[in-house]
DNA sequence: CGACCGTAGTGGTCCGACCAACCTGCTGGT
DNA sequence: ACCAGCAGGTTGGTCGGACCACTACGGTCG
C-alpha cells in the first residue's frame, strides 16, 4: 500500500526530527557552496536561533556533522568547516574495521588486497626519489627491530607512504581506514605468532624492488600476494577454530 | 615542565571531553562483545547515570554512534545496537561523494572503477540464475524508458545487483556509497546531455553478455571501460571549463 | 617593545521540565 | 474465548537556562 503523498508544501517543516533537519540544512549549505572549507560558522546559539531550534538540538546536529568529518568544533574558538578532504570525510571509516568480526574481516582484507595492489602499481609508476627514500626508511627501520609495536608502526607507515605515492588521496584514505591500528593489531597478533615475520619482510622487500624498478605489474603482484597471505591465513583461522 | 601528577586516583579518567569518553566506552563495550548486535541498551537516563555524566552529553554520544551506524534509536522504544553489518557501518560513506568537487570526483570514480570491475568479474563467476534474472530486469527496464530519473534508478539497481552477486557485502556497501544518488545525478546530468545514452546501453549490454557467459575477464574489462568512460569525460570537463 | 594579564566570547557540561511515540495490559463488547 | 480499543507508564526528543573551561584579543606594565 502506498502512503498518502499529502504534502506538496513549500516550507513543509514537518519531516523527520528537528535535529535531523538541522543536519540536512547545514549539509546543504556546504553542498551549495554557501559555506566554504575552513570557514567559521556562527555560534551554536546563533545557529540554533536561526533555524528556530534549541541549542541542545543544534549541538547534536553539530556533533553528527563533526563525526562525519564535515565540521570541527574548537573549544573557546568556534565551529569551522573542515577542508573537506578525503582524509577528513573518511576518518570514521576505521570503525568498520574495528567492529568487524569473523567473515567480514576476510571481506575487508579482500577489498584491501584489491585497492592496495592497484595503489602499489600506481606508485611504482609515479613514485619520486624522495617518496622512495621515505619508504626505504620504514623498510629498514622495520627490519632493525624486534619490538612488535614498532614493527607494526613501521609496517603501517610503509604502506601509507606507498598509498600516498599513488597520487589518489581518496584511495589512500580508504586504505588507511582498512588498516586501522586496532584492526591490524588484532589480526597480526595471531599471524605473527606463527613466525610470519620473515615472510613479511621478504614480501616487503619484493614490493620495494618493484617500486625501485618502476615496474607496476610486479608491484601489483607483490602487493596482492602480500595482503593475500594474511587473507588466506585468516580464512583458514575462521574455518578451523570455533572462536 | 611536567604537569603535577597529583592524582594517583582510581577512576581518574581525565582525557578528552566527557562526551568523547562516553563514545569510546560504548564502542569498547561493543568491541569486547559485552553488547551484542540487535541488543537493547539501558535508557539514556540510566546510561548517563552509570557513566556519571549528564543526559545531554550522553545523548550527544548516542547521536555520534548513531551517525556511525553503530546504534539505532527508536522513539518511545529504546536504543539498540545495529546488526553491525557493512551496510550499517558504511551508510555515512555517501557524504564523501555528496560533498566532493573537482579533482576528487575523478578520484572517486577511479576507486569505483577498480572496485566495480573486480566486483563484476567476481559476479560473472558466481552469479546465480535468479540474480541474473534480476539484473536483466533492470537492464530491460532501463532500455524501455526515456525518463532520466527512471533510467538513473534502474542504472543504480543494475550495478547494485551485480555488486551483491559478487558475494562481498563490504565491497557492495562501499560501491553503494560511491554511487550515491545525488553524486551520480550531478555527474550524469552533463554526461547524458551529450547523447551518452546509447553508449551507456551498449556498455551495459556488454557487461550483461559477460555475466551470462560467466566470463570474469570479459566482465572486468567491460565494467572498467564503462566506468572509465565517465571518468575520462569528467576529467576532460575539469580541464576545459573553469567551472 | 615584548611579556603579562584580564576580560569578553565561545564551546562543553549539567539540570529539570515537558512533549511525543511506543508498548503493555486492562477493559468491554461480541 | 477472543479481539478491538483505550488508558497509563516507559522512553526517546525537545526545550530553556545556568554555569564551567578554554581561547583569543587587547590593554597594561615592566
Short mmCIF file of C-alpha atoms (C1' of nucleotides) in Angstrom, two decimals:
data_model
loop_
_atom_site.label_atom_id
_atom_site.label_comp_id
_atom_site.label_asym_id
_atom_site.label_seq_id
_atom_site.Cartn_x
_atom_site.Cartn_y
_atom_site.Cartn_z
CA UNK A 1 0.00 0.00 0.00
CA UNK A 2 1.31 3.41 -0.89
CA UNK A 3 1.50 6.12 1.68
CA UNK A 4 -0.62 9.19 1.23
CA UNK A 5 1.64 11.68 -0.51
CA UNK A 6 -0.20 14.61 1.07
CA UNK A 7 2.34 17.38 1.39
CA UNK A 8 3.13 19.45 -1.60
CA UNK A 9 4.28 22.04 0.88
CA UNK A 10 6.89 24.67 0.30
CA UNK A 11 8.43 25.24 3.66
CA UNK A 12 6.99 21.89 4.72
CA UNK A 13 8.89 21.85 8.00
CA UNK A 14 7.31 18.62 9.15
CA UNK A 15 9.78 15.93 8.23
CA UNK A 16 12.00 13.84 10.44
CA UNK A 17 13.25 15.04 13.76
CA UNK A 18 14.32 18.61 14.36
CA UNK A 19 17.95 17.61 14.72
CA UNK A 20 17.91 15.60 11.51
CA UNK A 21 16.52 18.61 9.69
CA UNK A 22 19.30 20.82 11.04
CA UNK A 23 21.89 18.32 9.87
CA UNK A 24 20.46 18.32 6.37
CA UNK A 25 20.25 22.09 6.25
CA UNK A 26 23.85 22.64 7.24
CA UNK A 27 24.99 19.89 4.90
CA UNK A 28 23.01 21.56 2.13
CA UNK A 29 24.61 24.93 2.86
CA UNK A 30 28.00 23.37 2.36
CA UNK A 31 26.88 21.44 -0.68
CA UNK A 32 25.60 24.63 -2.29
CA UNK A 33 28.84 26.41 -1.54
CA UNK A 34 27.31 28.84 0.92
CA UNK A 35 29.87 27.60 3.42
CA UNK A 36 33.45 27.30 2.24
CA UNK A 37 36.04 24.83 3.59
CA UNK A 38 37.83 26.30 6.58
CA UNK A 39 35.21 28.94 7.11
CA UNK A 40 33.94 29.67 10.57
CA UNK A 41 30.25 29.22 11.34
CA UNK A 42 28.09 31.39 13.57
CA UNK A 43 27.98 30.40 17.22
CA UNK A 44 25.88 27.48 18.37
CA UNK A 45 23.49 29.94 19.95
CA UNK A 46 23.14 31.90 16.74
CA UNK A 47 22.67 28.85 14.56
CA UNK A 48 20.05 27.46 16.91
CA UNK A 49 18.14 30.73 16.84
CA UNK A 50 18.38 30.97 13.06
CA UNK A 51 16.93 27.54 12.45
CA UNK A 52 14.42 28.06 15.25
CA UNK A 53 15.57 25.15 17.39
CA UNK A 54 17.11 24.80 20.82
CA UNK A 55 20.83 24.83 21.41
CA UNK A 56 20.71 21.22 22.60
CA UNK A 57 19.31 20.05 19.30
CA UNK A 58 21.74 22.21 17.38
CA UNK A 59 24.60 20.76 19.35
CA UNK A 60 23.52 17.25 18.43
CA UNK A 61 23.41 18.25 14.78
CA UNK A 62 26.89 19.72 15.07
CA UNK A 63 28.11 16.60 16.81
CA UNK A 64 26.73 14.49 13.98
CA UNK A 65 28.45 16.60 11.34
CA UNK A 66 31.63 16.53 13.41
CA UNK A 67 31.59 12.75 13.39
CA UNK A 68 31.09 12.80 9.62
CA UNK A 69 34.21 14.91 9.36
CA UNK A 70 32.36 17.86 7.89
CA UNK A 71 32.64 20.24 10.83
CA UNK A 72 35.24 20.76 13.51
CA UNK A 73 34.50 22.36 16.89
CA UNK A 74 37.30 24.17 18.70
CA UNK A 75 36.61 24.83 22.34
CA UNK A 76 36.61 28.53 23.07
CA UNK A 77 37.10 29.48 19.45
CA UNK A 78 34.21 28.42 17.28
CA UNK A 79 32.91 25.90 14.78
CA UNK A 80 34.66 25.52 11.46
CA UNK A 81 34.08 23.70 8.22
CA UNK A 82 36.86 21.19 7.64
CA UNK A 83 38.93 21.22 4.46
CA UNK A 84 36.51 18.54 3.27
CA UNK A 85 39.38 16.45 2.03
CA UNK A 86 39.21 12.70 1.69
CA UNK A 87 41.04 12.20 4.96
CA UNK A 88 38.56 14.35 6.87
CA UNK A 89 35.45 12.71 5.49
CA UNK A 90 36.74 9.15 5.77
CA UNK A 91 38.03 9.31 9.34
CA UNK A 92 35.07 7.31 10.64
CA UNK A 93 35.75 4.61 8.11
CA UNK A 94 38.05 2.93 10.62
CA UNK A 95 35.23 1.88 12.92
CA UNK A 96 34.15 -0.65 10.32
CA UNK A 97 37.46 -2.41 10.68
CA UNK A 98 37.38 -2.06 14.45
CA UNK A 99 33.95 -3.57 14.96
CA UNK A 100 34.04 -6.25 12.29
CA UNK A 101 34.41 -9.90 13.16
CA UNK A 102 34.60 -13.26 11.51
CA UNK A 103 33.84 -13.42 7.81
CA UNK A 104 33.73 -9.67 7.41
CA UNK A 105 37.39 -9.40 8.31
CA UNK A 106 38.12 -11.51 5.26
CA UNK A 107 35.93 -9.26 3.15
CA UNK A 108 37.83 -6.22 4.39
CA UNK A 109 41.13 -7.83 3.53
CA UNK A 110 39.78 -8.73 0.11
CA UNK A 111 38.90 -5.11 -0.56
CA UNK A 112 42.24 -4.04 0.79
CA UNK A 113 44.04 -6.51 -1.43
CA UNK A 114 42.32 -5.11 -4.50
CA UNK A 115 42.97 -1.48 -3.64
CA UNK A 116 46.42 -1.98 -2.19
CA UNK A 117 47.64 -3.88 -5.22
CA UNK A 118 46.36 -1.19 -7.55
CA UNK A 119 47.76 1.58 -5.40
CA UNK A 120 51.15 -0.11 -5.27
CA UNK A 121 51.11 -0.49 -9.04
CA UNK A 122 50.31 3.18 -9.48
CA UNK A 123 53.03 4.08 -7.01
CA UNK A 124 55.58 2.05 -8.94
CA UNK A 125 54.91 4.19 -11.98
CA UNK A 126 54.80 7.56 -10.26
CA UNK A 127 56.91 7.41 -7.12
CA UNK A 128 59.55 10.11 -6.75
CA UNK A 129 63.04 9.58 -5.30
CA UNK A 130 62.06 11.47 -2.15
CA UNK A 131 59.00 9.32 -1.60
CA UNK A 132 61.01 6.21 -2.31
CA UNK A 133 63.56 7.25 0.31
CA UNK A 134 60.77 7.61 2.84
CA UNK A 135 59.53 4.12 2.02
CA UNK A 136 63.00 2.72 2.43
CA UNK A 137 63.36 4.43 5.77
CA UNK A 138 60.45 2.50 7.19
CA UNK A 139 61.55 -0.69 5.49
CA UNK A 140 64.96 -0.67 7.15
CA UNK A 141 63.58 0.51 10.47
CA UNK A 142 61.14 -2.36 10.42
CA UNK A 143 63.92 -4.85 9.82
CA UNK A 144 66.10 -3.37 12.52
CA UNK A 145 63.86 -4.06 15.49
CA UNK A 146 62.12 -6.95 17.17
CA UNK A 147 59.56 -4.93 19.07
CA UNK A 148 56.16 -5.91 17.65
CA UNK A 149 54.74 -2.49 18.40
CA UNK A 150 57.45 -0.76 16.45
CA UNK A 151 57.27 -3.22 13.61
CA UNK A 152 53.56 -2.67 13.30
CA UNK A 153 54.03 1.10 13.27
CA UNK A 154 56.62 0.99 10.52
CA UNK A 155 54.58 -1.54 8.60
CA UNK A 156 51.64 0.84 8.60
CA UNK A 157 53.86 3.76 7.59
CA UNK A 158 55.45 1.68 4.83
CA UNK A 159 52.11 1.05 3.16
CA UNK A 160 50.87 4.55 3.91
CA UNK A 161 53.79 6.12 2.07
CA UNK A 162 53.18 3.87 -0.90
CA UNK A 163 49.49 4.73 -0.94
CA UNK A 164 50.36 8.40 -0.83
CA UNK A 165 52.75 7.97 -3.75
CA UNK A 166 49.92 6.52 -5.81
CA UNK A 167 48.51 10.02 -6.06
CA UNK A 168 44.88 9.27 -5.19
CA UNK A 169 44.08 10.77 -1.80
CA UNK A 170 40.68 9.14 -1.67
CA UNK A 171 42.14 5.72 -2.22
CA UNK A 172 44.81 6.39 0.39
CA UNK A 173 42.19 7.46 2.91
CA UNK A 174 40.14 4.31 2.36
CA UNK A 175 43.22 2.15 2.72
CA UNK A 176 44.06 4.00 5.90
CA UNK A 177 40.66 3.01 7.28
CA UNK A 178 41.09 -0.58 6.18
CA UNK A 179 44.39 -0.74 8.04
CA UNK A 180 43.35 0.93 11.26
CA UNK A 181 45.75 0.29 14.08
CA UNK A 182 43.44 -1.74 16.26
CA UNK A 183 42.36 -3.86 13.30
CA UNK A 184 45.84 -4.88 12.30
CA UNK A 185 46.90 -5.37 15.88
CA UNK A 186 44.10 -7.86 16.34
CA UNK A 187 44.75 -9.84 13.19
CA UNK A 188 48.51 -9.74 13.36
CA UNK A 189 48.70 -10.90 16.91
CA UNK A 190 47.98 -14.41 15.79
CA UNK A 191 49.55 -14.14 12.37
CA UNK A 192 52.92 -13.13 13.65
CA UNK A 193 52.96 -15.80 16.31
CA UNK A 194 53.39 -18.29 13.54
CA UNK A 195 56.76 -16.89 12.61
CA UNK A 196 55.43 -14.79 9.80
CA UNK A 197 57.97 -12.07 10.43
CA UNK A 198 60.43 -13.47 7.94
CA UNK A 199 57.80 -13.88 5.29
CA UNK A 200 56.51 -10.37 5.84
CA UNK A 201 59.99 -8.97 5.43
CA UNK A 202 60.53 -10.93 2.26
CA UNK A 203 57.28 -9.67 0.81
CA UNK A 204 58.03 -6.09 1.72
CA UNK A 205 61.40 -6.44 0.07
CA UNK A 206 59.72 -7.68 -3.09
CA UNK A 207 57.36 -4.71 -3.10
CA UNK A 208 60.28 -2.38 -2.62
CA UNK A 209 62.21 -3.94 -5.50
CA UNK A 210 59.26 -3.44 -7.81
CA UNK A 211 58.99 0.20 -6.77
CA UNK A 212 62.68 0.79 -7.41
CA UNK A 213 62.37 -0.85 -10.82
CA UNK A 214 59.26 1.23 -11.57
CA UNK A 215 57.57 -1.99 -12.56
CA UNK A 216 53.80 -1.64 -11.98
CA UNK A 217 52.93 -5.22 -12.81
CA UNK A 218 55.50 -6.65 -10.45
CA UNK A 219 54.38 -4.21 -7.78
CA UNK A 220 50.75 -5.20 -8.23
CA UNK A 221 51.60 -8.87 -7.94
CA UNK A 222 53.82 -8.41 -4.91
CA UNK A 223 51.26 -6.31 -3.05
CA UNK A 224 48.42 -8.69 -3.90
CA UNK A 225 50.46 -11.63 -2.68
CA UNK A 226 51.40 -9.78 0.49
CA UNK A 227 47.85 -8.99 1.51
CA UNK A 228 46.64 -12.28 0.12
CA UNK A 229 48.88 -14.18 2.52
CA UNK A 230 47.21 -12.62 5.52
CA UNK A 231 43.84 -13.07 3.89
CA UNK A 232 44.35 -16.78 3.38
CA UNK A 233 45.68 -17.25 6.88
CA UNK A 234 42.65 -15.51 8.32
CA UNK A 235 40.33 -17.55 6.14
CA UNK A 236 41.87 -20.72 7.47
CA UNK A 237 41.56 -19.46 11.04
CA UNK A 238 37.83 -18.97 10.59
CA UNK A 239 37.24 -22.45 9.23
CA UNK A 240 39.19 -24.32 11.88
CA UNK A 241 38.64 -23.00 15.42
CA UNK A 242 35.14 -22.24 16.62
CA UNK A 243 36.30 -18.91 18.02
CA UNK B 1 57.82 21.05 32.61
CA UNK B 2 55.78 18.11 33.66
CA UNK B 3 52.33 18.56 34.97
CA UNK B 4 51.78 17.83 38.59
CA UNK B 5 50.82 14.17 38.55
CA UNK B 6 48.74 14.63 41.68
CA UNK B 7 46.13 12.05 41.02
CA UNK B 8 47.11 8.63 42.00
CA UNK B 9 43.40 8.33 41.73
CA UNK B 10 41.47 5.25 40.95
CA UNK B 11 38.99 6.14 38.25
CA UNK B 12 40.91 9.26 37.19
CA UNK B 13 39.78 9.14 33.56
CA UNK B 14 40.81 12.69 32.72
CA UNK B 15 41.19 12.53 28.96
CA UNK B 16 39.31 14.28 26.21
CA UNK B 17 35.81 15.62 26.61
CA UNK B 18 33.18 13.83 28.60
CA UNK B 19 31.16 13.02 25.52
CA UNK B 20 34.16 11.65 23.67
CA UNK B 21 34.87 9.38 26.59
CA UNK B 22 31.32 8.08 26.58
CA UNK B 23 31.57 7.33 22.86
CA UNK B 24 34.76 5.34 23.38
CA UNK B 25 33.32 3.45 26.32
CA UNK B 26 30.21 2.33 24.48
CA UNK B 27 32.24 1.47 21.41
CA UNK B 28 34.54 -0.55 23.63
CA UNK B 29 31.61 -2.40 25.17
CA UNK B 30 30.54 -3.48 21.72
CA UNK B 31 34.09 -4.28 20.68
CA UNK B 32 34.50 -6.53 23.68
CA UNK B 33 31.26 -8.28 22.97
CA UNK B 34 29.53 -7.02 26.10
CA UNK B 35 26.87 -5.65 23.78
CA UNK B 36 25.58 -7.92 21.05
CA UNK B 37 24.16 -6.81 17.70
CA UNK B 38 20.44 -6.13 17.97
CA UNK B 39 20.58 -5.91 21.73
CA UNK B 40 18.78 -3.16 23.54
CA UNK B 41 20.72 -0.73 25.70
CA UNK B 42 19.64 0.77 29.01
CA UNK B 43 17.73 4.04 28.77
CA UNK B 44 19.55 7.29 28.12
CA UNK B 45 18.92 8.27 31.71
CA UNK B 46 20.40 5.04 33.02
CA UNK B 47 23.44 5.17 30.79
CA UNK B 48 24.11 8.75 31.76
CA UNK B 49 23.91 7.88 35.44
CA UNK B 50 26.13 4.83 35.01
CA UNK B 51 28.92 6.75 33.32
CA UNK B 52 28.40 9.65 35.70
CA UNK B 53 27.57 12.21 33.02
CA UNK B 54 24.51 14.26 32.17
CA UNK B 55 21.83 13.08 29.81
CA UNK B 56 22.71 15.85 27.36
CA UNK B 57 26.25 14.59 26.99
CA UNK B 58 25.06 11.02 26.77
CA UNK B 59 22.63 11.99 24.04
CA UNK B 60 25.44 13.54 22.03
CA UNK B 61 27.45 10.36 22.41
CA UNK B 62 24.47 8.31 21.26
CA UNK B 63 23.94 10.66 18.34
CA UNK B 64 27.57 10.22 17.33
CA UNK B 65 27.32 6.44 17.45
CA UNK B 66 24.03 6.61 15.57
CA UNK B 67 25.72 8.52 12.77
CA UNK B 68 28.48 5.92 12.68
CA UNK B 69 25.81 3.29 12.17
CA UNK B 70 26.62 1.52 15.42
CA UNK B 71 23.49 2.39 17.36
CA UNK B 72 19.90 2.99 16.40
CA UNK B 73 17.44 5.00 18.50
CA UNK B 74 13.74 4.21 18.25
CA UNK B 75 11.48 6.86 19.67
CA UNK B 76 9.45 5.54 22.56
CA UNK B 77 11.07 2.14 22.44
CA UNK B 78 14.76 2.34 23.26
CA UNK B 79 18.28 2.34 21.90
CA UNK B 80 19.54 -0.71 20.07
CA UNK B 81 22.84 -1.94 18.69
CA UNK B 82 22.56 -2.33 14.93
CA UNK B 83 23.38 -5.59 13.19
CA UNK B 84 26.83 -4.08 12.66
CA UNK B 85 26.76 -5.20 9.06
CA UNK B 86 28.74 -3.50 6.35
CA UNK B 87 25.67 -1.62 5.16
CA UNK B 88 25.01 -0.18 8.60
CA UNK B 89 28.55 0.98 9.25
CA UNK B 90 29.12 2.41 5.78
CA UNK B 91 25.94 4.42 5.48
CA UNK B 92 27.77 7.70 6.06
CA UNK B 93 30.20 6.85 3.31
CA UNK B 94 27.90 8.57 0.86
CA UNK B 95 28.56 12.05 2.19
CA UNK B 96 32.05 11.87 0.73
CA UNK B 97 30.57 11.57 -2.72
CA UNK B 98 27.99 14.24 -2.00
CA UNK B 99 30.41 16.88 -0.79
CA UNK B 100 33.27 16.21 -3.16
CA UNK B 101 34.09 18.51 -6.03
CA UNK B 102 36.54 18.89 -8.85
CA UNK B 103 39.50 16.54 -8.87
CA UNK B 104 38.19 14.42 -6.05
CA UNK B 105 35.25 13.33 -8.17
CA UNK B 106 37.75 11.81 -10.57
CA UNK B 107 39.48 10.08 -7.68
CA UNK B 108 36.17 8.64 -6.53
CA UNK B 109 35.44 7.34 -9.99
CA UNK B 110 38.90 5.84 -10.17
CA UNK B 111 38.28 3.91 -6.95
CA UNK B 112 34.89 2.91 -8.21
CA UNK B 113 36.35 1.69 -11.49
CA UNK B 114 38.80 -0.52 -9.65
CA UNK B 115 36.23 -2.00 -7.27
CA UNK B 116 33.39 -2.19 -9.76
CA UNK B 117 35.49 -4.03 -12.32
CA UNK B 118 36.61 -6.55 -9.73
CA UNK B 119 33.11 -6.95 -8.35
CA UNK B 120 31.72 -7.51 -11.83
CA UNK B 121 34.40 -10.11 -12.51
CA UNK B 122 33.55 -11.93 -9.30
CA UNK B 123 29.87 -11.72 -10.15
CA UNK B 124 30.48 -13.28 -13.55
CA UNK B 125 31.95 -16.32 -11.84
CA UNK B 126 29.38 -16.66 -9.09
CA UNK B 127 26.09 -15.20 -10.23
CA UNK B 128 23.05 -17.44 -9.94
CA UNK B 129 20.22 -17.64 -12.45
CA UNK B 130 17.91 -15.80 -10.07
CA UNK B 131 20.34 -12.96 -9.58
CA UNK B 132 20.96 -12.82 -13.32
CA UNK B 133 17.24 -12.52 -13.91
CA UNK B 134 17.11 -9.60 -11.54
CA UNK B 135 19.95 -7.89 -13.39
CA UNK B 136 18.18 -8.43 -16.69
CA UNK B 137 15.00 -6.95 -15.30
CA UNK B 138 16.70 -3.63 -14.66
CA UNK B 139 18.55 -3.80 -17.96
CA UNK B 140 15.38 -4.09 -19.99
CA UNK B 141 13.53 -1.60 -17.83
CA UNK B 142 16.31 0.88 -18.37
CA UNK B 143 16.11 0.45 -22.11
CA UNK B 144 12.34 0.75 -22.17
CA UNK B 145 12.04 4.30 -20.88
CA UNK B 146 13.28 7.77 -21.69
CA UNK B 147 12.71 9.31 -18.28
CA UNK B 148 16.15 10.25 -16.93
CA UNK B 149 15.01 9.72 -13.36
CA UNK B 150 13.86 6.20 -14.09
CA UNK B 151 16.94 5.40 -16.12
CA UNK B 152 19.15 6.53 -13.28
CA UNK B 153 17.21 4.42 -10.78
CA UNK B 154 17.50 1.27 -12.89
CA UNK B 155 21.13 2.02 -13.65
CA UNK B 156 21.87 2.12 -9.92
CA UNK B 157 19.89 -1.06 -9.33
CA UNK B 158 21.66 -2.79 -12.22
CA UNK B 159 25.06 -2.24 -10.67
CA UNK B 160 23.78 -2.90 -7.18
CA UNK B 161 22.53 -6.34 -8.14
CA UNK B 162 25.84 -7.15 -9.73
CA UNK B 163 27.75 -5.99 -6.67
CA UNK B 164 25.51 -8.13 -4.49
CA UNK B 165 26.18 -11.13 -6.69
CA UNK B 166 29.90 -10.69 -6.14
CA UNK B 167 29.38 -12.01 -2.64
CA UNK B 168 31.36 -9.39 -0.73
CA UNK B 169 28.94 -7.27 1.30
CA UNK B 170 31.64 -4.86 2.34
CA UNK B 171 32.62 -4.16 -1.23
CA UNK B 172 28.99 -3.76 -2.19
CA UNK B 173 28.45 -1.26 0.61
CA UNK B 174 31.44 0.81 -0.43
CA UNK B 175 30.29 0.81 -4.04
CA UNK B 176 26.86 1.87 -2.85
CA UNK B 177 28.44 4.89 -1.22
CA UNK B 178 30.50 5.70 -4.27
CA UNK B 179 27.35 5.69 -6.37
CA UNK B 180 25.12 7.72 -4.10
CA UNK B 181 22.10 9.07 -5.86
CA UNK B 182 22.96 12.75 -5.60
CA UNK B 183 26.51 12.07 -6.78
CA UNK B 184 25.50 10.30 -9.94
CA UNK B 185 22.71 12.74 -10.61
CA UNK B 186 25.22 15.56 -10.57
CA UNK B 187 27.75 13.93 -12.84
CA UNK B 188 25.31 12.34 -15.21
CA UNK B 189 23.36 15.47 -15.82
CA UNK B 190 26.11 16.72 -18.05
CA UNK B 191 27.28 13.35 -19.26
CA UNK B 192 23.95 12.30 -20.60
CA UNK B 193 23.33 15.59 -22.31
CA UNK B 194 26.00 14.59 -24.76
CA UNK B 195 23.93 11.71 -26.03
CA UNK B 196 25.67 9.15 -23.92
CA UNK B 197 22.50 7.14 -23.51
CA UNK B 198 23.27 4.90 -26.45
CA UNK B 199 26.81 4.30 -25.30
CA UNK B 200 25.66 3.53 -21.76
CA UNK B 201 23.20 1.00 -23.10
CA UNK B 202 25.82 -0.63 -25.25
CA UNK B 203 28.21 -0.89 -22.31
CA UNK B 204 25.57 -2.35 -20.05
CA UNK B 205 24.76 -4.89 -22.71
CA UNK B 206 28.42 -5.88 -22.87
CA UNK B 207 28.55 -6.33 -19.11
CA UNK B 208 25.42 -8.43 -19.26
CA UNK B 209 26.83 -10.64 -22.00
CA UNK B 210 29.92 -11.31 -19.92
CA UNK B 211 27.79 -12.25 -16.94
CA UNK B 212 25.71 -14.64 -19.00
CA UNK B 213 28.87 -16.24 -20.38
CA UNK B 214 30.31 -16.45 -16.87
CA UNK B 215 33.44 -14.82 -18.26
CA UNK B 216 35.19 -12.90 -15.46
CA UNK B 217 37.85 -11.33 -17.63
CA UNK B 218 35.37 -10.01 -20.13
CA UNK B 219 33.21 -8.74 -17.28
CA UNK B 220 36.16 -6.98 -15.68
CA UNK B 221 37.06 -5.30 -18.93
CA UNK B 222 33.51 -4.26 -19.72
CA UNK B 223 32.93 -2.79 -16.27
CA UNK B 224 36.26 -0.97 -16.26
CA UNK B 225 35.53 0.51 -19.66
CA UNK B 226 32.04 1.51 -18.56
CA UNK B 227 33.18 3.45 -15.50
CA UNK B 228 36.28 4.61 -17.31
CA UNK B 229 34.19 6.34 -19.95
CA UNK B 230 32.54 8.56 -17.36
CA UNK B 231 35.86 9.05 -15.64
CA UNK B 232 37.54 10.29 -18.79
CA UNK B 233 34.62 12.55 -19.64
CA UNK B 234 34.75 14.09 -16.19
CA UNK B 235 38.50 14.51 -16.42
CA UNK B 236 38.07 16.41 -19.65
CA UNK B 237 35.36 18.57 -18.10
CA UNK B 238 37.70 19.65 -15.34
CA UNK B 239 40.49 20.61 -17.70
CA UNK B 240 38.41 22.62 -20.10
CA UNK B 241 35.83 24.87 -18.42
CA UNK B 242 36.81 26.95 -15.43
CA UNK B 243 33.71 25.79 -13.57
"C1'" DC C 1 58.99 46.68 22.51
"C1'" DG C 2 57.63 42.46 24.48
"C1'" DA C 3 55.76 39.63 28.10
"C1'" DC C 4 51.85 39.53 31.12
"C1'" DC C 5 47.18 39.51 32.45
"C1'" DG C 6 42.24 40.40 32.43
"C1'" DT C 7 38.10 40.04 30.13
"C1'" DA C 8 34.69 39.05 26.66
"C1'" DG C 9 33.19 35.43 23.76
"C1'" DT C 10 32.54 30.61 22.59
"C1'" DG C 11 32.16 25.68 23.02
"C1'" DG C 12 31.35 22.00 26.86
"C1'" DT C 13 28.55 20.32 30.65
"C1'" DC C 14 24.80 20.00 33.60
"C1'" DC C 15 19.94 20.26 35.26
"C1'" DG C 16 14.99 19.88 35.19
"C1'" DA C 17 10.90 20.16 32.76
"C1'" DC C 18 7.72 18.89 29.20
"C1'" DC C 19 6.34 16.75 24.63
"C1'" DA C 20 5.60 12.68 21.53
"C1'" DA C 21 5.89 8.00 20.19
"C1'" DC C 22 5.73 3.31 21.68
"C1'" DC C 23 4.37 -0.66 24.31
"C1'" DT C 24 1.85 -3.12 27.70
"C1'" DG C 25 -2.15 -4.59 29.81
"C1'" DC C 26 -6.66 -3.91 31.06
"C1'" DT C 27 -11.42 -3.28 29.60
"C1'" DG C 28 -15.51 -4.17 27.37
"C1'" DG C 29 -18.01 -5.94 23.81
"C1'" DT C 30 -19.01 -9.79 20.61
"C1'" DA D 1 -12.86 -17.30 24.48
"C1'" DC D 2 -11.37 -13.81 21.56
"C1'" DC D 3 -10.21 -9.34 19.88
"C1'" DA D 4 -10.61 -4.21 19.20
"C1'" DG D 5 -9.77 -0.17 21.63
"C1'" DC D 6 -8.44 2.66 25.09
"C1'" DA D 7 -5.60 4.23 29.17
"C1'" DG D 8 -1.13 4.65 31.51
"C1'" DG D 9 3.72 4.06 32.02
"C1'" DT D 10 8.19 3.92 29.76
"C1'" DT D 11 11.41 6.01 26.73
"C1'" DG D 12 13.47 8.93 23.24
"C1'" DG D 13 13.05 14.03 21.52
"C1'" DT D 14 12.99 18.98 22.51
"C1'" DC D 15 13.45 22.94 25.14
"C1'" DG D 16 15.42 26.78 28.16
"C1'" DG D 17 18.63 28.40 31.19
"C1'" DA D 18 22.57 28.24 34.12
"C1'" DC D 19 27.39 27.59 34.87
"C1'" DC D 20 32.21 25.87 33.67
"C1'" DA D 21 36.58 25.71 30.68
"C1'" DC D 22 39.11 27.29 27.13
"C1'" DT D 23 40.60 30.72 23.56
"C1'" DA D 24 41.59 34.97 21.67
"C1'" DC D 25 42.05 39.71 21.80
"C1'" DG D 26 43.62 43.95 23.56
"C1'" DG D 27 45.30 46.83 27.08
"C1'" DT D 28 48.79 47.30 30.59
"C1'" DC D 29 53.07 47.21 32.82
"C1'" DG D 30 57.96 46.42 33.11
#
